[in-house]
Amino acid sequence: MELALEVLFWPFVACLVLTGIHSYLGLHVVSRGVIFVDLALAQIAAMGATFAFLLGYPLGGNQAYFYSLLFALIGAAIFSVLRLREQKIPQEAIIGITFAVASATAILIADRAPQGA
């Protein structure tokens, strides 16, 4: 029993620290109203990898990672610029629409890939 407590002490401390960090960051995310921006950016990055696949690059290659990073950075820049402007449509709605459009576009790109989907 003493060995189990000794082994599990530091992972337990790490869990407490991570809970505090995630609670703090989660409050800021909710207060800013950008709850699903991570999902939209992940879908945009997946669309970039699918685009690289369409161009003939292997999915695990550096080119696919580059396209994913490039698409994600462009998406993040667009979200940042849109946040600065006063809008009639809430930013969360724009993020949701972007997620759906990026998902549909990735499917359409994969359909056109010469290697097959």
mmCIF file of N, CA and C in Angstrom:
data_model
loop_
_atom_site.group_PDB
_atom_site.id
_atom_site.type_symbol
_atom_site.label_atom_id
_atom_site.label_comp_id
_atom_site.label_asym_id
_atom_site.label_seq_id
_atom_site.Cartn_x
_atom_site.Cartn_y
_atom_site.Cartn_z
ATOM 1 N N MET A 1 0.829 -1.198 0.000
ATOM 2 C CA MET A 1 0.000 0.000 0.000
ATOM 3 C C MET A 1 0.869 1.257 0.000
ATOM 4 N N GLU A 2 1.945 1.213 0.769
ATOM 5 C CA GLU A 2 2.834 2.359 0.847
ATOM 6 C C GLU A 2 3.527 2.610 -0.495
ATOM 7 N N LEU A 3 3.863 1.547 -1.203
ATOM 8 C CA LEU A 3 4.489 1.681 -2.517
ATOM 9 C C LEU A 3 3.515 2.310 -3.520
ATOM 10 N N ALA A 4 2.253 1.906 -3.442
ATOM 11 C CA ALA A 4 1.249 2.468 -4.349
ATOM 12 C C ALA A 4 1.076 3.965 -4.101
ATOM 13 N N LEU A 5 1.038 4.387 -2.851
ATOM 14 C CA LEU A 5 0.919 5.815 -2.549
ATOM 15 C C LEU A 5 2.149 6.580 -3.021
ATOM 16 N N GLU A 6 3.303 5.973 -2.874
ATOM 17 C CA GLU A 6 4.539 6.615 -3.306
ATOM 18 C C GLU A 6 4.583 6.770 -4.831
ATOM 19 N N VAL A 7 4.118 5.766 -5.532
ATOM 20 C CA VAL A 7 4.129 5.801 -6.990
ATOM 21 C C VAL A 7 3.069 6.766 -7.524
ATOM 22 N N LEU A 8 1.927 6.833 -6.891
ATOM 23 C CA LEU A 8 0.813 7.631 -7.393
ATOM 24 C C LEU A 8 0.789 9.075 -6.888
ATOM 25 N N PHE A 9 1.717 9.455 -6.010
ATOM 26 C CA PHE A 9 1.690 10.797 -5.445
ATOM 27 C C PHE A 9 1.898 11.871 -6.512
ATOM 28 N N TRP A 10 2.957 11.784 -7.304
ATOM 29 C CA TRP A 10 3.251 12.817 -8.295
ATOM 30 C C TRP A 10 2.234 12.860 -9.430
ATOM 31 N N PRO A 11 1.742 11.732 -9.919
ATOM 32 C CA PRO A 11 0.652 11.838 -10.900
ATOM 33 C C PRO A 11 -0.595 12.519 -10.330
ATOM 34 N N PHE A 12 -0.881 12.293 -9.054
ATOM 35 C CA PHE A 12 -2.023 12.954 -8.424
ATOM 36 C C PHE A 12 -1.798 14.462 -8.342
ATOM 37 N N VAL A 13 -0.595 14.875 -7.991
ATOM 38 C CA VAL A 13 -0.267 16.302 -7.945
ATOM 39 C C VAL A 13 -0.389 16.915 -9.342
ATOM 40 N N ALA A 14 0.091 16.188 -10.355
ATOM 41 C CA ALA A 14 -0.021 16.681 -11.730
ATOM 42 C C ALA A 14 -1.482 16.833 -12.133
ATOM 43 N N CYS A 15 -2.334 15.907 -11.721
ATOM 44 C CA CYS A 15 -3.767 16.014 -12.025
ATOM 45 C C CYS A 15 -4.372 17.254 -11.381
ATOM 46 N N LEU A 16 -3.989 17.552 -10.161
ATOM 47 C CA LEU A 16 -4.506 18.746 -9.495
ATOM 48 C C LEU A 16 -4.044 20.022 -10.196
ATOM 49 N N VAL A 17 -2.779 20.066 -10.588
ATOM 50 C CA VAL A 17 -2.252 21.241 -11.280
ATOM 51 C C VAL A 17 -2.946 21.421 -12.627
ATOM 52 N N LEU A 18 -3.097 20.332 -13.382
ATOM 53 C CA LEU A 18 -3.755 20.417 -14.685
ATOM 54 C C LEU A 18 -5.223 20.820 -14.555
ATOM 55 N N THR A 19 -5.886 20.367 -13.506
ATOM 56 C CA THR A 19 -7.273 20.771 -13.282
ATOM 57 C C THR A 19 -7.363 22.275 -13.058
ATOM 58 N N GLY A 20 -6.455 22.815 -12.290
ATOM 59 C CA GLY A 20 -6.440 24.256 -12.059
ATOM 60 C C GLY A 20 -6.159 25.046 -13.325
ATOM 61 N N ILE A 21 -5.191 24.582 -14.108
ATOM 62 C CA ILE A 21 -4.848 25.276 -15.355
ATOM 63 C C ILE A 21 -6.014 25.236 -16.335
ATOM 64 N N HIS A 22 -6.621 24.061 -16.499
ATOM 65 C CA HIS A 22 -7.729 23.936 -17.443
ATOM 66 C C HIS A 22 -8.956 24.734 -16.989
ATOM 67 N N SER A 23 -9.191 24.803 -15.701
ATOM 68 C CA SER A 23 -10.315 25.608 -15.212
ATOM 69 C C SER A 23 -10.097 27.084 -15.515
ATOM 70 N N TYR A 24 -8.895 27.561 -15.262
ATOM 71 C CA TYR A 24 -8.570 28.965 -15.519
ATOM 72 C C TYR A 24 -8.702 29.296 -17.004
ATOM 73 N N LEU A 25 -8.089 28.478 -17.859
ATOM 74 C CA LEU A 25 -8.161 28.733 -19.298
ATOM 75 C C LEU A 25 -9.578 28.553 -19.828
ATOM 76 N N GLY A 26 -10.311 27.590 -19.299
ATOM 77 C CA GLY A 26 -11.682 27.362 -19.739
ATOM 78 C C GLY A 26 -12.581 28.543 -19.448
ATOM 79 N N LEU A 27 -12.391 29.179 -18.304
ATOM 80 C CA LEU A 27 -13.182 30.374 -17.982
ATOM 81 C C LEU A 27 -12.925 31.496 -18.982
ATOM 82 N N HIS A 28 -11.669 31.663 -19.394
ATOM 83 C CA HIS A 28 -11.353 32.704 -20.371
ATOM 84 C C HIS A 28 -11.925 32.375 -21.746
ATOM 85 N N VAL A 29 -11.887 31.114 -22.128
ATOM 86 C CA VAL A 29 -12.444 30.719 -23.425
ATOM 87 C C VAL A 29 -13.946 30.967 -23.448
ATOM 88 N N VAL A 30 -14.640 30.585 -22.385
ATOM 89 C CA VAL A 30 -16.092 30.771 -22.328
ATOM 90 C C VAL A 30 -16.446 32.256 -22.275
ATOM 91 N N SER A 31 -15.680 33.042 -21.536
ATOM 92 C CA SER A 31 -15.992 34.470 -21.432
ATOM 93 C C SER A 31 -15.770 35.207 -22.750
ATOM 94 N N ARG A 32 -14.861 34.724 -23.575
ATOM 95 C CA ARG A 32 -14.620 35.362 -24.874
ATOM 96 C C ARG A 32 -15.569 34.865 -25.949
ATOM 97 N N GLY A 33 -16.257 33.781 -25.696
ATOM 98 C CA GLY A 33 -17.238 33.281 -26.653
ATOM 99 C C GLY A 33 -16.646 32.590 -27.860
ATOM 100 N N VAL A 34 -15.505 31.967 -27.710
ATOM 101 C CA VAL A 34 -14.872 31.242 -28.817
ATOM 102 C C VAL A 34 -14.682 29.779 -28.410
ATOM 103 N N ILE A 35 -15.774 29.144 -28.064
ATOM 104 C CA ILE A 35 -15.714 27.810 -27.489
ATOM 105 C C ILE A 35 -15.249 26.772 -28.502
ATOM 106 N N PHE A 36 -15.715 26.857 -29.734
ATOM 107 C CA PHE A 36 -15.445 25.809 -30.711
ATOM 108 C C PHE A 36 -14.365 26.183 -31.717
ATOM 109 N N VAL A 37 -13.566 27.192 -31.421
ATOM 110 C CA VAL A 37 -12.543 27.610 -32.374
ATOM 111 C C VAL A 37 -11.493 26.520 -32.563
ATOM 112 N N ASP A 38 -11.212 25.731 -31.546
ATOM 113 C CA ASP A 38 -10.224 24.662 -31.693
ATOM 114 C C ASP A 38 -10.708 23.587 -32.655
ATOM 115 N N LEU A 39 -11.996 23.269 -32.603
ATOM 116 C CA LEU A 39 -12.542 22.274 -33.529
ATOM 117 C C LEU A 39 -12.513 22.788 -34.964
ATOM 118 N N ALA A 40 -12.839 24.054 -35.150
ATOM 119 C CA ALA A 40 -12.830 24.619 -36.500
ATOM 120 C C ALA A 40 -11.412 24.661 -37.063
ATOM 121 N N LEU A 41 -10.436 25.054 -36.238
ATOM 122 C CA LEU A 41 -9.056 25.092 -36.718
ATOM 123 C C LEU A 41 -8.523 23.691 -37.003
ATOM 124 N N ALA A 42 -8.924 22.713 -36.205
ATOM 125 C CA ALA A 42 -8.515 21.333 -36.481
ATOM 126 C C ALA A 42 -9.104 20.850 -37.801
ATOM 127 N N GLN A 43 -10.338 21.218 -38.076
ATOM 128 C CA GLN A 43 -10.962 20.813 -39.339
ATOM 129 C C GLN A 43 -10.312 21.527 -40.518
ATOM 130 N N ILE A 44 -9.922 22.777 -40.332
ATOM 131 C CA ILE A 44 -9.221 23.510 -41.386
ATOM 132 C C ILE A 44 -7.858 22.875 -41.645
ATOM 133 N N ALA A 45 -7.161 22.465 -40.580
ATOM 134 C CA ALA A 45 -5.874 21.786 -40.752
ATOM 135 C C ALA A 45 -6.050 20.452 -41.471
ATOM 136 N N ALA A 46 -7.117 19.729 -41.152
ATOM 137 C CA ALA A 46 -7.400 18.472 -41.855
ATOM 138 C C ALA A 46 -7.689 18.734 -43.328
ATOM 139 N N MET A 47 -8.350 19.839 -43.618
ATOM 140 C CA MET A 47 -8.594 20.205 -45.008
ATOM 141 C C MET A 47 -7.273 20.489 -45.718
ATOM 142 N N GLY A 48 -6.317 21.085 -45.023
ATOM 143 C CA GLY A 48 -4.995 21.323 -45.605
ATOM 144 C C GLY A 48 -4.269 20.030 -45.915
ATOM 145 N N ALA A 49 -4.361 19.056 -45.012
ATOM 146 C CA ALA A 49 -3.739 17.754 -45.269
ATOM 147 C C ALA A 49 -4.416 17.051 -46.437
ATOM 148 N N THR A 50 -5.722 17.182 -46.533
ATOM 149 C CA THR A 50 -6.452 16.581 -47.654
ATOM 150 C C THR A 50 -6.068 17.255 -48.965
ATOM 151 N N PHE A 51 -5.850 18.559 -48.929
ATOM 152 C CA PHE A 51 -5.409 19.278 -50.123
ATOM 153 C C PHE A 51 -4.023 18.803 -50.556
ATOM 154 N N ALA A 52 -3.132 18.587 -49.588
ATOM 155 C CA ALA A 52 -1.806 18.051 -49.906
ATOM 156 C C ALA A 52 -1.923 16.658 -50.514
ATOM 157 N N PHE A 53 -2.842 15.857 -50.001
ATOM 158 C CA PHE A 53 -3.095 14.525 -50.551
ATOM 159 C C PHE A 53 -3.592 14.631 -51.990
ATOM 160 N N LEU A 54 -4.426 15.623 -52.265
ATOM 161 C CA LEU A 54 -4.917 15.847 -53.626
ATOM 162 C C LEU A 54 -3.768 16.190 -54.570
ATOM 163 N N LEU A 55 -2.786 16.922 -54.070
ATOM 164 C CA LEU A 55 -1.636 17.291 -54.891
ATOM 165 C C LEU A 55 -0.653 16.141 -55.086
ATOM 166 N N GLY A 56 -0.888 15.016 -54.410
ATOM 167 C CA GLY A 56 -0.043 13.844 -54.596
ATOM 168 C C GLY A 56 0.986 13.609 -53.509
ATOM 169 N N TYR A 57 0.959 14.392 -52.451
ATOM 170 C CA TYR A 57 1.905 14.204 -51.356
ATOM 171 C C TYR A 57 1.383 13.135 -50.401
ATOM 172 N N PRO A 58 2.276 12.348 -49.798
ATOM 173 C CA PRO A 58 1.802 11.348 -48.828
ATOM 174 C C PRO A 58 1.284 12.026 -47.558
ATOM 175 N N LEU A 59 0.286 11.414 -46.935
ATOM 176 C CA LEU A 59 -0.343 12.029 -45.760
ATOM 177 C C LEU A 59 0.601 12.167 -44.578
ATOM 178 N N GLY A 60 1.570 11.286 -44.444
ATOM 179 C CA GLY A 60 2.496 11.375 -43.315
ATOM 180 C C GLY A 60 3.736 12.186 -43.608
ATOM 181 N N GLY A 61 3.819 12.769 -44.795
ATOM 182 C CA GLY A 61 5.024 13.490 -45.188
ATOM 183 C C GLY A 61 5.069 14.912 -44.666
ATOM 184 N N ASN A 62 6.230 15.517 -44.838
ATOM 185 C CA ASN A 62 6.422 16.894 -44.381
ATOM 186 C C ASN A 62 5.543 17.878 -45.143
ATOM 187 N N GLN A 63 5.281 17.595 -46.414
ATOM 188 C CA GLN A 63 4.457 18.499 -47.206
ATOM 189 C C GLN A 63 3.032 18.568 -46.660
ATOM 190 N N ALA A 64 2.489 17.420 -46.266
ATOM 191 C CA ALA A 64 1.136 17.407 -45.699
ATOM 192 C C ALA A 64 1.098 18.186 -44.385
ATOM 193 N N TYR A 65 2.140 18.042 -43.565
ATOM 194 C CA TYR A 65 2.205 18.814 -42.323
ATOM 195 C C TYR A 65 2.301 20.310 -42.627
ATOM 196 N N PHE A 66 3.077 20.651 -43.653
ATOM 197 C CA PHE A 66 3.213 22.057 -44.027
ATOM 198 C C PHE A 66 1.873 22.635 -44.473
ATOM 199 N N TYR A 67 1.160 21.911 -45.321
ATOM 200 C CA TYR A 67 -0.144 22.394 -45.779
ATOM 201 C C TYR A 67 -1.131 22.499 -44.609
ATOM 202 N N SER A 68 -1.101 21.540 -43.703
ATOM 203 C CA SER A 68 -1.975 21.613 -42.524
ATOM 204 C C SER A 68 -1.664 22.849 -41.695
ATOM 205 N N LEU A 69 -0.384 23.074 -41.463
ATOM 206 C CA LEU A 69 0.031 24.240 -40.685
ATOM 207 C C LEU A 69 -0.346 25.533 -41.397
ATOM 208 N N LEU A 70 -0.119 25.575 -42.692
ATOM 209 C CA LEU A 70 -0.442 26.769 -43.467
ATOM 210 C C LEU A 70 -1.939 27.072 -43.425
ATOM 211 N N PHE A 71 -2.768 26.056 -43.642
ATOM 212 C CA PHE A 71 -4.212 26.267 -43.602
ATOM 213 C C PHE A 71 -4.661 26.700 -42.203
ATOM 214 N N ALA A 72 -4.102 26.084 -41.158
ATOM 215 C CA ALA A 72 -4.486 26.440 -39.786
ATOM 216 C C ALA A 72 -4.072 27.875 -39.452
ATOM 217 N N LEU A 73 -2.884 28.285 -39.894
ATOM 218 C CA LEU A 73 -2.445 29.658 -39.636
ATOM 219 C C LEU A 73 -3.314 30.671 -40.375
ATOM 220 N N ILE A 74 -3.680 30.357 -41.600
ATOM 221 C CA ILE A 74 -4.566 31.254 -42.346
ATOM 222 C C ILE A 74 -5.932 31.338 -41.658
ATOM 223 N N GLY A 75 -6.456 30.199 -41.223
ATOM 224 C CA GLY A 75 -7.734 30.196 -40.510
ATOM 225 C C GLY A 75 -7.669 30.988 -39.213
ATOM 226 N N ALA A 76 -6.572 30.820 -38.456
ATOM 227 C CA ALA A 76 -6.418 31.569 -37.207
ATOM 228 C C ALA A 76 -6.310 33.068 -37.476
ATOM 229 N N ALA A 77 -5.611 33.431 -38.540
ATOM 230 C CA ALA A 77 -5.498 34.853 -38.885
ATOM 231 C C ALA A 77 -6.861 35.430 -39.260
ATOM 232 N N ILE A 78 -7.638 34.670 -40.008
ATOM 233 C CA ILE A 78 -8.980 35.144 -40.388
ATOM 234 C C ILE A 78 -9.865 35.300 -39.156
ATOM 235 N N PHE A 79 -9.822 34.326 -38.243
ATOM 236 C CA PHE A 79 -10.617 34.436 -37.017
ATOM 237 C C PHE A 79 -10.177 35.635 -36.186
ATOM 238 N N SER A 80 -8.868 35.907 -36.149
ATOM 239 C CA SER A 80 -8.364 37.047 -35.382
ATOM 240 C C SER A 80 -8.841 38.369 -35.970
ATOM 241 N N VAL A 81 -8.810 38.483 -37.288
ATOM 242 C CA VAL A 81 -9.253 39.716 -37.939
ATOM 243 C C VAL A 81 -10.758 39.900 -37.756
ATOM 244 N N LEU A 82 -11.519 38.810 -37.881
ATOM 245 C CA LEU A 82 -12.970 38.914 -37.719
ATOM 246 C C LEU A 82 -13.355 39.302 -36.298
ATOM 247 N N ARG A 83 -12.533 38.940 -35.327
ATOM 248 C CA ARG A 83 -12.833 39.275 -33.933
ATOM 249 C C ARG A 83 -12.719 40.775 -33.685
ATOM 250 N N LEU A 84 -11.861 41.437 -34.436
ATOM 251 C CA LEU A 84 -11.641 42.867 -34.229
ATOM 252 C C LEU A 84 -12.779 43.723 -34.772
ATOM 253 N N ARG A 85 -13.520 43.193 -35.707
ATOM 254 C CA ARG A 85 -14.600 43.955 -36.336
ATOM 255 C C ARG A 85 -15.909 43.758 -35.584
ATOM 256 N N GLU A 86 -16.708 44.814 -35.568
ATOM 257 C CA GLU A 86 -18.047 44.723 -34.981
ATOM 258 C C GLU A 86 -18.954 44.033 -35.993
ATOM 259 N N GLN A 87 -19.658 42.986 -35.542
ATOM 260 C CA GLN A 87 -20.446 42.192 -36.471
ATOM 261 C C GLN A 87 -21.866 42.015 -35.967
ATOM 262 N N LYS A 88 -22.769 41.811 -36.917
ATOM 263 C CA LYS A 88 -24.149 41.493 -36.570
ATOM 264 C C LYS A 88 -24.297 40.012 -36.261
ATOM 265 N N ILE A 89 -23.443 39.200 -36.876
ATOM 266 C CA ILE A 89 -23.473 37.752 -36.656
ATOM 267 C C ILE A 89 -22.456 37.418 -35.570
ATOM 268 N N PRO A 90 -22.828 36.646 -34.551
ATOM 269 C CA PRO A 90 -21.872 36.294 -33.499
ATOM 270 C C PRO A 90 -20.694 35.489 -34.055
ATOM 271 N N GLN A 91 -19.536 35.670 -33.435
ATOM 272 C CA GLN A 91 -18.339 34.982 -33.910
ATOM 273 C C GLN A 91 -18.475 33.467 -33.783
ATOM 274 N N GLU A 92 -19.169 33.003 -32.770
ATOM 275 C CA GLU A 92 -19.347 31.556 -32.590
ATOM 276 C C GLU A 92 -20.129 30.951 -33.755
ATOM 277 N N ALA A 93 -21.070 31.700 -34.307
ATOM 278 C CA ALA A 93 -21.808 31.219 -35.480
ATOM 279 C C ALA A 93 -20.890 31.138 -36.693
ATOM 280 N N ILE A 94 -20.022 32.113 -36.849
ATOM 281 C CA ILE A 94 -19.064 32.090 -37.960
ATOM 282 C C ILE A 94 -18.112 30.914 -37.807
ATOM 283 N N ILE A 95 -17.694 30.638 -36.581
ATOM 284 C CA ILE A 95 -16.808 29.502 -36.329
ATOM 285 C C ILE A 95 -17.515 28.194 -36.671
ATOM 286 N N GLY A 96 -18.772 28.064 -36.299
ATOM 287 C CA GLY A 96 -19.531 26.856 -36.621
ATOM 288 C C GLY A 96 -19.727 26.669 -38.112
ATOM 289 N N ILE A 97 -20.018 27.759 -38.807
ATOM 290 C CA ILE A 97 -20.170 27.688 -40.260
ATOM 291 C C ILE A 97 -18.843 27.305 -40.905
ATOM 292 N N THR A 98 -17.755 27.867 -40.407
ATOM 293 C CA THR A 98 -16.433 27.530 -40.932
ATOM 294 C C THR A 98 -16.122 26.056 -40.729
ATOM 295 N N PHE A 99 -16.481 25.519 -39.569
ATOM 296 C CA PHE A 99 -16.274 24.093 -39.304
ATOM 297 C C PHE A 99 -17.021 23.241 -40.322
ATOM 298 N N ALA A 100 -18.286 23.562 -40.555
ATOM 299 C CA ALA A 100 -19.095 22.770 -41.488
ATOM 300 C C ALA A 100 -18.578 22.887 -42.917
ATOM 301 N N VAL A 101 -18.198 24.092 -43.319
ATOM 302 C CA VAL A 101 -17.694 24.292 -44.680
ATOM 303 C C VAL A 101 -16.352 23.586 -44.866
ATOM 304 N N ALA A 102 -15.468 23.668 -43.872
ATOM 305 C CA ALA A 102 -14.172 22.991 -43.976
ATOM 306 C C ALA A 102 -14.346 21.480 -44.030
ATOM 307 N N SER A 103 -15.283 20.957 -43.263
ATOM 308 C CA SER A 103 -15.552 19.521 -43.288
ATOM 309 C C SER A 103 -16.074 19.079 -44.649
ATOM 310 N N ALA A 104 -17.035 19.809 -45.182
ATOM 311 C CA ALA A 104 -17.590 19.465 -46.496
ATOM 312 C C ALA A 104 -16.543 19.618 -47.592
ATOM 313 N N THR A 105 -15.723 20.657 -47.499
ATOM 314 C CA THR A 105 -14.682 20.867 -48.502
ATOM 315 C C THR A 105 -13.647 19.753 -48.467
ATOM 316 N N ALA A 106 -13.276 19.301 -47.274
ATOM 317 C CA ALA A 106 -12.320 18.194 -47.168
ATOM 318 C C ALA A 106 -12.879 16.929 -47.809
ATOM 319 N N ILE A 107 -14.161 16.681 -47.634
ATOM 320 C CA ILE A 107 -14.789 15.506 -48.258
ATOM 321 C C ILE A 107 -14.789 15.647 -49.774
ATOM 322 N N LEU A 108 -15.101 16.831 -50.275
ATOM 323 C CA LEU A 108 -15.103 17.050 -51.719
ATOM 324 C C LEU A 108 -13.697 16.947 -52.307
ATOM 325 N N ILE A 109 -12.698 17.437 -51.590
ATOM 326 C CA ILE A 109 -11.314 17.324 -52.055
ATOM 327 C C ILE A 109 -10.896 15.859 -52.090
ATOM 328 N N ALA A 110 -11.233 15.110 -51.046
ATOM 329 C CA ALA A 110 -10.871 13.689 -51.005
ATOM 330 C C ALA A 110 -11.551 12.918 -52.124
ATOM 331 N N ASP A 111 -12.734 13.337 -52.512
ATOM 332 C CA ASP A 111 -13.437 12.677 -53.608
ATOM 333 C C ASP A 111 -12.708 12.868 -54.933
ATOM 334 N N ARG A 112 -12.032 13.996 -55.083
ATOM 335 C CA ARG A 112 -11.325 14.298 -56.326
ATOM 336 C C ARG A 112 -9.875 13.815 -56.329
ATOM 337 N N ALA A 113 -9.401 13.236 -55.254
ATOM 338 C CA ALA A 113 -8.005 12.803 -55.172
ATOM 339 C C ALA A 113 -7.744 11.649 -56.138
ATOM 340 N N PRO A 114 -6.660 11.725 -56.904
ATOM 341 C CA PRO A 114 -6.387 10.658 -57.867
ATOM 342 C C PRO A 114 -5.998 9.334 -57.206
ATOM 343 N N GLN A 115 -5.520 9.372 -55.962
ATOM 344 C CA GLN A 115 -5.132 8.155 -55.263
ATOM 345 C C GLN A 115 -6.328 7.421 -54.690
ATOM 346 N N GLY A 116 -7.466 8.048 -54.658
ATOM 347 C CA GLY A 116 -8.655 7.456 -54.049
ATOM 348 C C GLY A 116 -8.808 7.928 -52.624
ATOM 349 N N ALA A 117 -10.020 7.861 -52.138
ATOM 350 C CA ALA A 117 -10.292 8.351 -50.787
ATOM 351 C C ALA A 117 -10.211 7.222 -49.791
#
